[in-house]
Amino acid sequence: MARAGGWGAGSRTDAAARLLQRHPTYEFLEARARRRIPRFAWDFVHGGTGADVGIDVNRRALDRVAIVPRYGVMGKADTQVEFFGRRYSAPIGISPVGMDALAWPGSSRCLARAARDENIPYITGTLADSALEEVAGIAGPNAWLQLYGFPRDDHRVTFDMIARAEAAGMSAIVATLDAPVRAKRPRDLANRLVVPFRTRPSTVWQVARSPAWTRALLRAGMPGFGSINRYVEGTPTLDRIASFVQKELVGSFSWSEIARMRKAFSRAVVVKGVLHPEDAERALAAGVDAVMVSNHGGRQSDAAPAPIDVLPAIVDRVAGRAKILFDSGVRSGLDAARAVALGADAVFCGRAFLWGLAAAGDEGGAFVARMLRDELAVAMAQSGAWSVPDLREAAIRHPGRFDFPASKAHVAELAAQ
Ligand SMILES: Cc1cc2nc3c(=O)[nH]c(=O)nc-3n(C[C@H](O)[C@H](O)[C@H](O)COP(=O)(O)O)c2cc1C
């Protein structure tokens, strides 16, 4: 039987080995990214809402999940998984990020290539730099589309984007629920990252001190909102698009709108931002194929629980009727193993991929995908799990687990059945 791989095992090219030595973990990528990109861009990606409590909560909650190692059975960890009718190389994907080009100009195209080359899903954002058709042209069916609500004219923009995602062959649409209002992001306010954008001397100075980022900007062009340009009247200047978004985008959706999306799209429908089992139940009633347990990486409510702590209750409630996706705070393949062991079918990351690009350049997204996958394989081997489903058999200690008292409405619903 094949022996398990590990960090010393396998043949890596010199370039891959150098990348890994320079950035052995998420933390190294984050630290290098900080030195290479303008301060306002770093703050935009790194920051959360309020006092950044949610970011720490997410991190600490994941660290507290212990998996008891198991030994004696030899094998080779197979990280492949299948969902929505496709086989992926690992239960790992790229979360949607708006204004992603601030982290690294040309980011959406780089992430689409990473998704294609490493065979993982990439959820491109409504507010991403590149148009959804361009992303789908690169990533093929590994491209999924995230949606925000534009309620005017009976959701004309949202449903037009769904039709475009269908025509572009995207495998899933992901409706974000957890942004019913614009969250207060203190660092963006302090950096005047607000509409209308105005270049300040400090912005110019920060850009001048970031030569790698500036070279990427010259190659990729000014950051934009490729999927929304066409909905803006007149020439779609950055300011016009930004004020369109400011005026028209009202983040969230009602359950009946989710049910309408279900009818409008023939492939998978996902809702993102679910933290309560009863919201998962309502999503199922609306016909979704998956719920994504997420607190937006700590960017919406500083009082939200860590998604890892509510994951088991949602997994129990969904009971196999839909897939469970997970994000927020994932920094390693071990974190992915923790979430899968607690019932997630796939684990997504936002900042990890952006730090990868900002630290290592255009190839950084693919590098992060490989790093997380290799770390996951190591974590699986330490747990005696040779396939992803084996991880669910692991002995886990999870002191932060959140138990939900049944609400009065739910008790009444059950009684009526
Ligand atoms: C800079 C940034 C922009 C984001 N923009 C969006 C967005 O436009 N739509 C969305 O649904 N989530 C957005 N998110 C949230 C991510 O999809 C994801 O939930 C979060 O990054 C996960 O946490 P992590 O960064 O700790 O992995 C954004 C996150 C970041 C860091």
Short mmCIF file of C-alpha atoms and ligand atoms in Angstrom, two decimals:
data_model
loop_
_atom_site.label_atom_id
_atom_site.label_comp_id
_atom_site.label_asym_id
_atom_site.label_seq_id
_atom_site.Cartn_x
_atom_site.Cartn_y
_atom_site.Cartn_z
CA MET A 1 0.00 0.00 0.00
CA ALA A 2 1.23 3.50 -0.78
CA ARG A 3 2.77 5.46 2.05
CA ALA A 4 1.40 8.84 3.03
CA GLY A 5 3.13 11.91 1.61
CA GLY A 6 4.26 14.82 3.76
CA TRP A 7 6.32 17.96 3.50
CA GLY A 8 9.53 16.13 2.61
CA ALA A 9 7.80 13.83 0.13
CA GLY A 10 7.12 14.08 -3.60
CA SER A 11 9.02 16.03 -6.21
CA ARG A 12 8.53 19.75 -6.28
CA THR A 13 9.92 21.96 -8.99
CA ASP A 14 12.56 24.44 -7.88
CA ALA A 15 10.13 27.32 -8.35
CA ALA A 16 7.44 25.63 -6.26
CA ALA A 17 9.97 24.80 -3.54
CA ARG A 18 11.17 28.41 -3.46
CA LEU A 19 7.60 29.71 -3.15
CA LEU A 20 6.95 27.36 -0.26
CA GLN A 21 10.18 28.27 1.53
CA ARG A 22 9.39 31.95 1.19
CA HIS A 23 5.75 31.57 2.28
CA PRO A 24 5.40 28.39 4.34
CA THR A 25 2.00 29.39 5.80
CA TYR A 26 -0.89 31.85 5.57
CA GLU A 27 0.80 34.02 8.19
CA PHE A 28 3.93 34.42 6.06
CA LEU A 29 1.80 35.33 3.03
CA GLU A 30 -0.15 37.88 5.04
CA ALA A 31 3.03 39.48 6.40
CA ARG A 32 4.61 39.75 2.93
CA ALA A 33 1.37 41.06 1.42
CA ARG A 34 1.38 43.82 4.00
CA ARG A 35 4.80 45.00 2.82
CA ARG A 36 3.91 44.83 -0.89
CA ILE A 37 0.55 46.54 -1.28
CA PRO A 38 -0.68 50.07 -0.47
CA ARG A 39 -1.87 50.58 3.07
CA PHE A 40 -5.49 51.39 2.04
CA ALA A 41 -5.64 48.07 0.11
CA TRP A 42 -4.21 46.12 3.05
CA ASP A 43 -6.73 47.74 5.41
CA PHE A 44 -9.60 47.00 3.01
CA VAL A 45 -8.79 43.28 2.84
CA HIS A 46 -7.59 42.74 6.39
CA GLY A 47 -10.26 44.76 8.19
CA GLY A 48 -13.57 43.63 9.57
CA THR A 49 -16.52 45.55 10.88
CA GLY A 50 -16.56 47.42 14.21
CA ALA A 51 -13.55 46.60 16.37
CA ASP A 52 -12.48 43.54 14.32
CA VAL A 53 -13.73 41.26 17.11
CA GLY A 54 -15.28 38.82 14.61
CA ILE A 55 -11.93 38.17 12.94
CA ASP A 56 -10.38 37.07 16.26
CA VAL A 57 -13.48 35.09 17.19
CA ASN A 58 -13.31 33.14 13.91
CA ARG A 59 -9.63 32.40 14.39
CA ARG A 60 -9.82 31.34 18.03
CA ALA A 61 -12.89 29.16 17.48
CA LEU A 62 -11.12 27.17 14.76
CA ASP A 63 -8.00 26.76 16.92
CA ARG A 64 -10.12 25.24 19.69
CA VAL A 65 -11.34 22.33 17.55
CA ALA A 66 -9.14 19.33 18.42
CA ILE A 67 -8.93 16.22 16.24
CA VAL A 68 -7.53 13.12 17.92
CA PRO A 69 -4.85 11.51 15.70
CA ARG A 70 -5.28 7.86 14.68
CA TYR A 71 -2.41 5.65 13.52
CA GLY A 72 -1.61 2.17 12.30
CA VAL A 73 -3.58 1.97 9.04
CA MET A 74 -1.37 2.95 6.11
CA GLY A 75 -2.58 4.69 2.96
CA LYS A 76 -2.36 7.83 0.84
CA ALA A 77 -4.75 10.66 1.54
CA ASP A 78 -7.07 11.31 -1.40
CA THR A 79 -8.43 14.87 -1.12
CA GLN A 80 -10.80 14.67 -4.10
CA VAL A 81 -14.50 15.35 -3.61
CA GLU A 82 -17.61 15.47 -5.74
CA PHE A 83 -20.43 17.93 -5.46
CA PHE A 84 -22.97 19.50 -7.83
CA GLY A 85 -22.07 16.74 -10.30
CA ARG A 86 -18.39 17.71 -10.60
CA ARG A 87 -15.21 16.24 -9.20
CA TYR A 88 -12.82 18.74 -7.57
CA SER A 89 -9.24 18.14 -6.43
CA ALA A 90 -10.07 19.06 -2.82
CA PRO A 91 -12.96 20.31 -0.68
CA ILE A 92 -11.46 23.80 -0.96
CA GLY A 93 -12.67 26.80 -2.94
CA ILE A 94 -12.26 30.54 -3.41
CA SER A 95 -14.82 32.80 -1.69
CA PRO A 96 -16.24 35.82 -3.51
CA VAL A 97 -14.49 39.12 -3.00
CA GLY A 98 -15.70 42.50 -4.23
CA MET A 99 -13.15 45.13 -5.32
CA ASP A 100 -10.62 42.28 -5.36
CA ALA A 101 -8.27 44.21 -7.63
CA LEU A 102 -7.37 46.46 -4.71
CA ALA A 103 -5.52 43.49 -3.21
CA TRP A 104 -3.84 42.66 -6.50
CA PRO A 105 -4.64 44.26 -9.88
CA GLY A 106 -5.98 41.62 -12.28
CA SER A 107 -6.99 39.44 -9.31
CA SER A 108 -10.19 37.94 -10.82
CA ARG A 109 -8.37 36.62 -13.88
CA CYS A 110 -5.55 35.20 -11.72
CA LEU A 111 -8.06 33.46 -9.42
CA ALA A 112 -9.99 32.08 -12.40
CA ARG A 113 -6.75 30.56 -13.73
CA ALA A 114 -5.94 29.14 -10.30
CA ALA A 115 -9.41 27.53 -10.14
CA ARG A 116 -8.98 26.02 -13.60
CA ASP A 117 -5.40 24.79 -13.09
CA GLU A 118 -5.91 23.44 -9.55
CA ASN A 119 -9.46 22.21 -10.21
CA ILE A 120 -11.25 24.00 -7.40
CA PRO A 121 -14.37 26.20 -7.50
CA TYR A 122 -14.07 29.99 -7.69
CA ILE A 123 -17.08 32.06 -6.67
CA THR A 124 -16.56 35.31 -8.50
CA GLY A 125 -18.20 38.34 -6.90
CA THR A 126 -20.90 40.59 -8.34
CA LEU A 127 -18.47 43.40 -7.48
CA ALA A 128 -15.36 41.59 -8.77
CA ASP A 129 -12.94 43.27 -11.14
CA SER A 130 -13.58 41.08 -14.22
CA ALA A 131 -16.90 40.44 -15.95
CA LEU A 132 -18.46 37.09 -15.10
CA GLU A 133 -18.22 36.02 -18.76
CA GLU A 134 -14.45 36.58 -18.72
CA VAL A 135 -14.09 34.56 -15.50
CA ALA A 136 -16.23 31.73 -16.91
CA GLY A 137 -14.22 31.86 -20.14
CA ILE A 138 -11.09 31.06 -18.11
CA ALA A 139 -12.36 28.80 -15.30
CA GLY A 140 -15.15 27.04 -17.25
CA PRO A 141 -17.60 25.20 -14.99
CA ASN A 142 -15.32 25.78 -11.98
CA ALA A 143 -16.67 29.35 -12.04
CA TRP A 144 -19.64 30.16 -9.80
CA LEU A 145 -21.32 33.57 -9.44
CA GLN A 146 -22.05 35.44 -6.18
CA LEU A 147 -25.11 37.70 -6.19
CA TYR A 148 -26.17 40.80 -4.29
CA GLY A 149 -29.64 42.32 -4.41
CA PHE A 150 -30.48 45.21 -6.73
CA PRO A 151 -34.19 45.50 -5.89
CA ARG A 152 -35.12 48.24 -8.37
CA ASP A 153 -37.41 47.18 -11.27
CA ASP A 154 -38.27 43.84 -9.71
CA HIS A 155 -34.59 42.77 -9.39
CA ARG A 156 -33.87 43.35 -13.06
CA VAL A 157 -30.07 43.46 -12.57
CA THR A 158 -29.89 40.35 -10.35
CA PHE A 159 -32.03 38.23 -12.67
CA ASP A 160 -30.15 39.46 -15.73
CA MET A 161 -26.91 38.37 -14.05
CA ILE A 162 -28.45 34.96 -13.33
CA ALA A 163 -29.34 34.59 -17.02
CA ARG A 164 -25.77 35.60 -17.93
CA ALA A 165 -24.36 33.01 -15.47
CA GLU A 166 -26.60 30.36 -17.05
CA ALA A 167 -25.47 31.31 -20.57
CA ALA A 168 -21.80 31.37 -19.49
CA GLY A 169 -22.06 27.79 -18.19
CA MET A 170 -21.37 28.61 -14.55
CA SER A 171 -22.04 25.71 -12.17
CA ALA A 172 -23.66 27.62 -9.31
CA ILE A 173 -25.10 30.92 -8.19
CA VAL A 174 -24.47 32.03 -4.61
CA ALA A 175 -26.89 34.56 -3.11
CA THR A 176 -25.35 36.52 -0.24
CA LEU A 177 -27.83 36.89 2.63
CA ASP A 178 -25.67 38.42 5.32
CA ALA A 179 -25.36 41.95 3.98
CA PRO A 180 -28.87 43.40 4.48
CA VAL A 181 -27.21 46.73 5.24
CA ARG A 182 -23.81 48.19 4.54
CA ALA A 183 -21.59 47.35 7.49
CA LYS A 184 -19.47 50.01 9.16
CA ARG A 185 -15.84 49.35 8.25
CA PRO A 186 -13.84 51.87 10.28
CA ARG A 187 -10.55 51.46 8.45
CA ASP A 188 -12.14 52.14 5.04
CA LEU A 189 -13.76 55.28 6.46
CA ALA A 190 -10.48 56.46 7.93
CA ASN A 191 -8.72 55.83 4.59
CA ARG A 192 -11.55 57.69 2.75
CA LEU A 193 -12.22 54.57 0.69
CA VAL A 194 -15.67 55.98 0.03
CA VAL A 195 -17.73 57.11 -2.98
CA PRO A 196 -16.89 59.39 -4.74
CA PHE A 197 -13.29 58.17 -4.78
CA ARG A 198 -10.81 61.01 -4.52
CA THR A 199 -7.09 60.58 -4.88
CA ARG A 200 -5.30 62.06 -1.88
CA PRO A 201 -1.57 62.72 -1.47
CA SER A 202 -1.39 59.82 1.00
CA THR A 203 -2.93 57.47 -1.62
CA VAL A 204 -0.30 58.48 -4.17
CA TRP A 205 2.44 58.02 -1.59
CA GLN A 206 1.20 54.54 -0.61
CA VAL A 207 1.03 53.49 -4.27
CA ALA A 208 4.51 54.88 -4.94
CA ARG A 209 5.87 52.76 -2.10
CA SER A 210 4.36 49.56 -3.57
CA PRO A 211 6.30 48.97 -6.83
CA ALA A 212 5.21 45.33 -7.37
CA TRP A 213 1.54 46.30 -6.96
CA THR A 214 2.02 49.32 -9.27
CA ARG A 215 3.62 47.14 -11.96
CA ALA A 216 0.63 44.75 -11.69
CA LEU A 217 -1.67 47.80 -12.06
CA LEU A 218 0.14 48.90 -15.22
CA ARG A 219 -0.23 45.37 -16.66
CA ALA A 220 -3.84 44.76 -15.61
CA GLY A 221 -5.35 48.27 -15.88
CA MET A 222 -7.43 50.23 -13.38
CA PRO A 223 -9.63 48.21 -10.99
CA GLY A 224 -13.28 48.09 -12.01
CA PHE A 225 -16.62 46.29 -11.71
CA GLY A 226 -16.63 44.25 -14.92
CA SER A 227 -20.02 42.60 -14.43
CA ILE A 228 -21.94 45.80 -13.68
CA ASN A 229 -20.62 48.24 -16.29
CA ARG A 230 -23.48 47.51 -18.66
CA TYR A 231 -26.16 48.52 -16.14
CA VAL A 232 -24.80 52.03 -15.68
CA GLU A 233 -26.15 54.86 -17.82
CA GLY A 234 -23.58 56.74 -19.89
CA THR A 235 -19.85 56.00 -19.98
CA PRO A 236 -19.16 53.59 -17.10
CA THR A 237 -16.49 55.56 -15.27
CA LEU A 238 -15.33 54.17 -11.93
CA ASP A 239 -17.19 56.97 -10.09
CA ARG A 240 -20.44 56.38 -12.03
CA ILE A 241 -20.34 52.63 -11.33
CA ALA A 242 -19.47 53.15 -7.68
CA SER A 243 -22.38 55.56 -7.19
CA PHE A 244 -24.70 53.15 -9.06
CA VAL A 245 -23.66 50.43 -6.61
CA GLN A 246 -24.01 52.81 -3.67
CA LYS A 247 -27.58 53.71 -4.72
CA GLU A 248 -28.95 50.47 -6.15
CA LEU A 249 -27.29 47.65 -4.23
CA VAL A 250 -29.21 46.54 -1.15
CA GLY A 251 -27.32 43.43 -0.17
CA SER A 252 -29.86 40.86 0.85
CA PHE A 253 -32.79 38.80 -0.48
CA SER A 254 -36.12 37.57 0.86
CA TRP A 255 -36.87 33.84 0.89
CA SER A 256 -39.37 34.30 -1.93
CA GLU A 257 -36.64 35.90 -4.04
CA ILE A 258 -34.42 32.88 -3.34
CA ALA A 259 -37.27 30.63 -4.50
CA ARG A 260 -37.50 32.73 -7.69
CA MET A 261 -33.77 32.29 -8.27
CA ARG A 262 -34.26 28.54 -7.92
CA LYS A 263 -36.68 28.66 -10.85
CA ALA A 264 -34.47 30.97 -12.90
CA PHE A 265 -31.25 28.93 -12.78
CA SER A 266 -30.92 25.32 -13.91
CA ARG A 267 -27.79 24.43 -11.96
CA ALA A 268 -26.87 24.73 -8.25
CA VAL A 269 -28.32 27.50 -6.07
CA VAL A 270 -26.47 28.34 -2.86
CA VAL A 271 -27.24 30.84 -0.08
CA LYS A 272 -24.24 32.36 1.69
CA GLY A 273 -24.14 33.72 5.22
CA VAL A 274 -26.36 31.23 7.06
CA LEU A 275 -25.64 31.07 10.80
CA HIS A 276 -28.94 29.82 12.25
CA PRO A 277 -30.39 26.33 11.68
CA GLU A 278 -33.83 27.80 11.09
CA ASP A 279 -32.50 29.98 8.28
CA ALA A 280 -30.98 26.81 6.80
CA GLU A 281 -34.42 25.22 7.04
CA ARG A 282 -36.02 28.18 5.24
CA ALA A 283 -33.35 28.03 2.55
CA LEU A 284 -34.17 24.36 2.00
CA ALA A 285 -37.85 25.23 1.69
CA ALA A 286 -36.87 27.73 -1.03
CA GLY A 287 -35.20 24.87 -2.91
CA VAL A 288 -31.48 25.57 -2.52
CA ASP A 289 -28.82 22.94 -3.21
CA ALA A 290 -26.42 24.18 -0.53
CA VAL A 291 -26.11 26.54 2.38
CA MET A 292 -22.86 28.31 3.04
CA VAL A 293 -22.18 28.76 6.74
CA SER A 294 -20.28 32.04 6.91
CA ASN A 295 -20.03 35.34 8.79
CA HIS A 296 -18.47 37.14 5.81
CA GLY A 297 -15.03 36.82 7.40
CA GLY A 298 -16.06 39.05 10.33
CA ARG A 299 -17.02 41.92 8.04
CA GLN A 300 -20.75 42.28 8.75
CA SER A 301 -21.62 41.86 12.46
CA ASP A 302 -19.03 41.96 15.22
CA ALA A 303 -21.42 40.02 17.47
CA ALA A 304 -21.90 37.11 15.05
CA PRO A 305 -20.72 33.73 16.33
CA ALA A 306 -17.83 31.98 14.66
CA PRO A 307 -19.31 29.90 11.83
CA ILE A 308 -17.37 26.83 13.00
CA ASP A 309 -19.30 26.97 16.30
CA VAL A 310 -22.75 26.93 14.63
CA LEU A 311 -21.74 24.48 11.91
CA PRO A 312 -22.64 21.24 13.80
CA ALA A 313 -26.16 22.46 14.63
CA ILE A 314 -26.75 23.42 10.98
CA VAL A 315 -25.33 20.10 9.75
CA ASP A 316 -27.70 18.26 12.13
CA ARG A 317 -30.67 20.30 10.99
CA VAL A 318 -29.95 19.96 7.26
CA ALA A 319 -29.40 16.22 7.77
CA GLY A 320 -28.07 15.51 4.27
CA ARG A 321 -30.87 17.31 2.42
CA ALA A 322 -28.40 19.82 0.93
CA LYS A 323 -24.66 20.38 0.77
CA ILE A 324 -22.99 22.42 3.48
CA LEU A 325 -20.29 24.87 2.48
CA PHE A 326 -18.22 26.80 4.99
CA ASP A 327 -15.98 29.88 5.22
CA SER A 328 -14.62 32.54 7.60
CA GLY A 329 -11.26 32.37 9.32
CA VAL A 330 -9.80 29.41 7.40
CA ARG A 331 -6.03 29.79 7.19
CA SER A 332 -4.76 26.28 6.62
CA GLY A 333 -5.59 22.84 5.33
CA LEU A 334 -5.86 21.82 8.98
CA ASP A 335 -8.68 24.38 9.42
CA ALA A 336 -10.34 22.87 6.34
CA ALA A 337 -9.99 19.42 7.95
CA ARG A 338 -11.62 20.76 11.13
CA ALA A 339 -14.64 22.08 9.21
CA VAL A 340 -14.99 18.91 7.11
CA ALA A 341 -14.71 16.77 10.26
CA LEU A 342 -17.61 18.80 11.69
CA GLY A 343 -19.75 18.17 8.61
CA ALA A 344 -18.85 20.70 5.89
CA ASP A 345 -18.77 19.34 2.33
CA ALA A 346 -16.38 22.07 1.19
CA VAL A 347 -14.46 24.90 2.76
CA PHE A 348 -13.83 28.28 1.12
CA CYS A 349 -11.31 31.06 1.81
CA GLY A 350 -11.35 34.73 0.96
CA ARG A 351 -8.30 36.48 2.40
CA ALA A 352 -5.94 33.48 2.01
CA PHE A 353 -6.18 33.71 -1.78
CA LEU A 354 -5.85 37.50 -1.83
CA TRP A 355 -2.74 37.35 0.38
CA GLY A 356 -1.39 34.71 -1.99
CA LEU A 357 -1.67 37.09 -4.94
CA ALA A 358 -0.46 40.13 -3.03
CA ALA A 359 2.57 38.27 -1.68
CA ALA A 360 3.54 36.03 -4.59
CA GLY A 361 2.05 37.79 -7.63
CA ASP A 362 -0.17 36.40 -10.40
CA GLU A 363 0.65 32.74 -9.56
CA GLY A 364 -0.08 33.21 -5.86
CA GLY A 365 -3.68 31.97 -6.09
CA ALA A 366 -2.66 28.60 -7.50
CA PHE A 367 0.12 28.41 -4.92
CA VAL A 368 -2.39 28.90 -2.07
CA ALA A 369 -4.68 26.21 -3.54
CA ARG A 370 -1.78 23.73 -3.57
CA MET A 371 -0.59 24.74 -0.11
CA LEU A 372 -4.03 24.30 1.44
CA ARG A 373 -4.53 20.98 -0.37
CA ASP A 374 -1.14 19.63 0.77
CA GLU A 375 -1.83 20.73 4.35
CA LEU A 376 -5.23 19.06 4.20
CA ALA A 377 -3.65 15.80 3.02
CA VAL A 378 -1.22 15.94 5.95
CA ALA A 379 -4.05 16.66 8.41
CA MET A 380 -6.04 13.75 6.95
CA ALA A 381 -3.09 11.37 7.29
CA GLN A 382 -2.59 12.43 10.93
CA SER A 383 -6.26 11.65 11.56
CA GLY A 384 -6.12 8.24 9.86
CA ALA A 385 -8.53 9.57 7.22
CA TRP A 386 -7.56 8.43 3.73
CA SER A 387 -10.60 9.91 2.02
CA VAL A 388 -12.48 13.14 2.75
CA PRO A 389 -15.59 11.35 4.10
CA ASP A 390 -13.31 9.40 6.51
CA LEU A 391 -12.64 12.71 8.27
CA ARG A 392 -16.22 12.71 9.57
CA GLU A 393 -15.37 9.62 11.64
CA ALA A 394 -12.66 11.53 13.54
CA ALA A 395 -12.87 11.96 17.32
CA ILE A 396 -13.29 15.71 17.84
CA ARG A 397 -13.37 18.00 20.84
CA HIS A 398 -15.28 21.20 20.10
CA PRO A 399 -15.85 23.24 23.25
CA GLY A 400 -17.29 26.25 21.38
CA ARG A 401 -20.19 24.33 19.86
CA PHE A 402 -23.35 26.42 19.90
CA ASP A 403 -26.63 24.73 20.78
CA PHE A 404 -29.79 26.41 19.61
CA PRO A 405 -32.88 26.33 21.76
CA ALA A 406 -35.87 25.57 19.53
CA SER A 407 -37.66 28.86 18.85
CA LYS A 408 -41.35 29.23 19.65
CA ALA A 409 -42.15 29.49 15.95
CA HIS A 410 -40.35 26.22 15.25
CA VAL A 411 -42.06 24.41 18.12
CA ALA A 412 -45.40 25.64 16.75
CA GLU A 413 -44.46 24.45 13.23
CA LEU A 414 -43.56 20.99 14.55
CA ALA A 415 -46.78 20.79 16.53
CA ALA A 416 -48.78 21.63 13.42
CA GLN A 417 -47.20 18.81 11.38
C1 LIG B 1 -11.93 42.19 0.82
C2 LIG B 1 -13.15 41.31 0.94
C3 LIG B 1 -14.24 41.55 0.13
C4 LIG B 1 -15.37 40.71 0.19
N1 LIG B 1 -16.42 40.92 -0.66
C5 LIG B 1 -17.47 40.07 -0.65
C6 LIG B 1 -18.52 40.21 -1.59
O1 LIG B 1 -18.51 41.09 -2.45
N2 LIG B 1 -19.57 39.33 -1.51
C7 LIG B 1 -19.61 38.33 -0.56
O2 LIG B 1 -20.57 37.56 -0.52
N3 LIG B 1 -18.60 38.18 0.33
C8 LIG B 1 -17.54 39.01 0.30
N4 LIG B 1 -16.53 38.84 1.20
C9 LIG B 1 -16.59 37.74 2.16
C10 LIG B 1 -15.94 36.50 1.59
O3 LIG B 1 -16.71 35.96 0.55
C11 LIG B 1 -15.78 35.41 2.65
O4 LIG B 1 -17.02 35.15 3.26
C12 LIG B 1 -14.75 35.78 3.72
O5 LIG B 1 -13.63 36.41 3.14
C13 LIG B 1 -14.31 34.52 4.45
O6 LIG B 1 -13.42 34.80 5.47
P1 LIG B 1 -11.84 34.70 5.32
O7 LIG B 1 -11.41 35.93 4.58
O8 LIG B 1 -11.38 34.69 6.73
O9 LIG B 1 -11.54 33.44 4.55
C14 LIG B 1 -15.40 39.65 1.13
C15 LIG B 1 -14.28 39.42 1.94
C16 LIG B 1 -13.17 40.23 1.85
C17 LIG B 1 -11.97 39.92 2.73
#
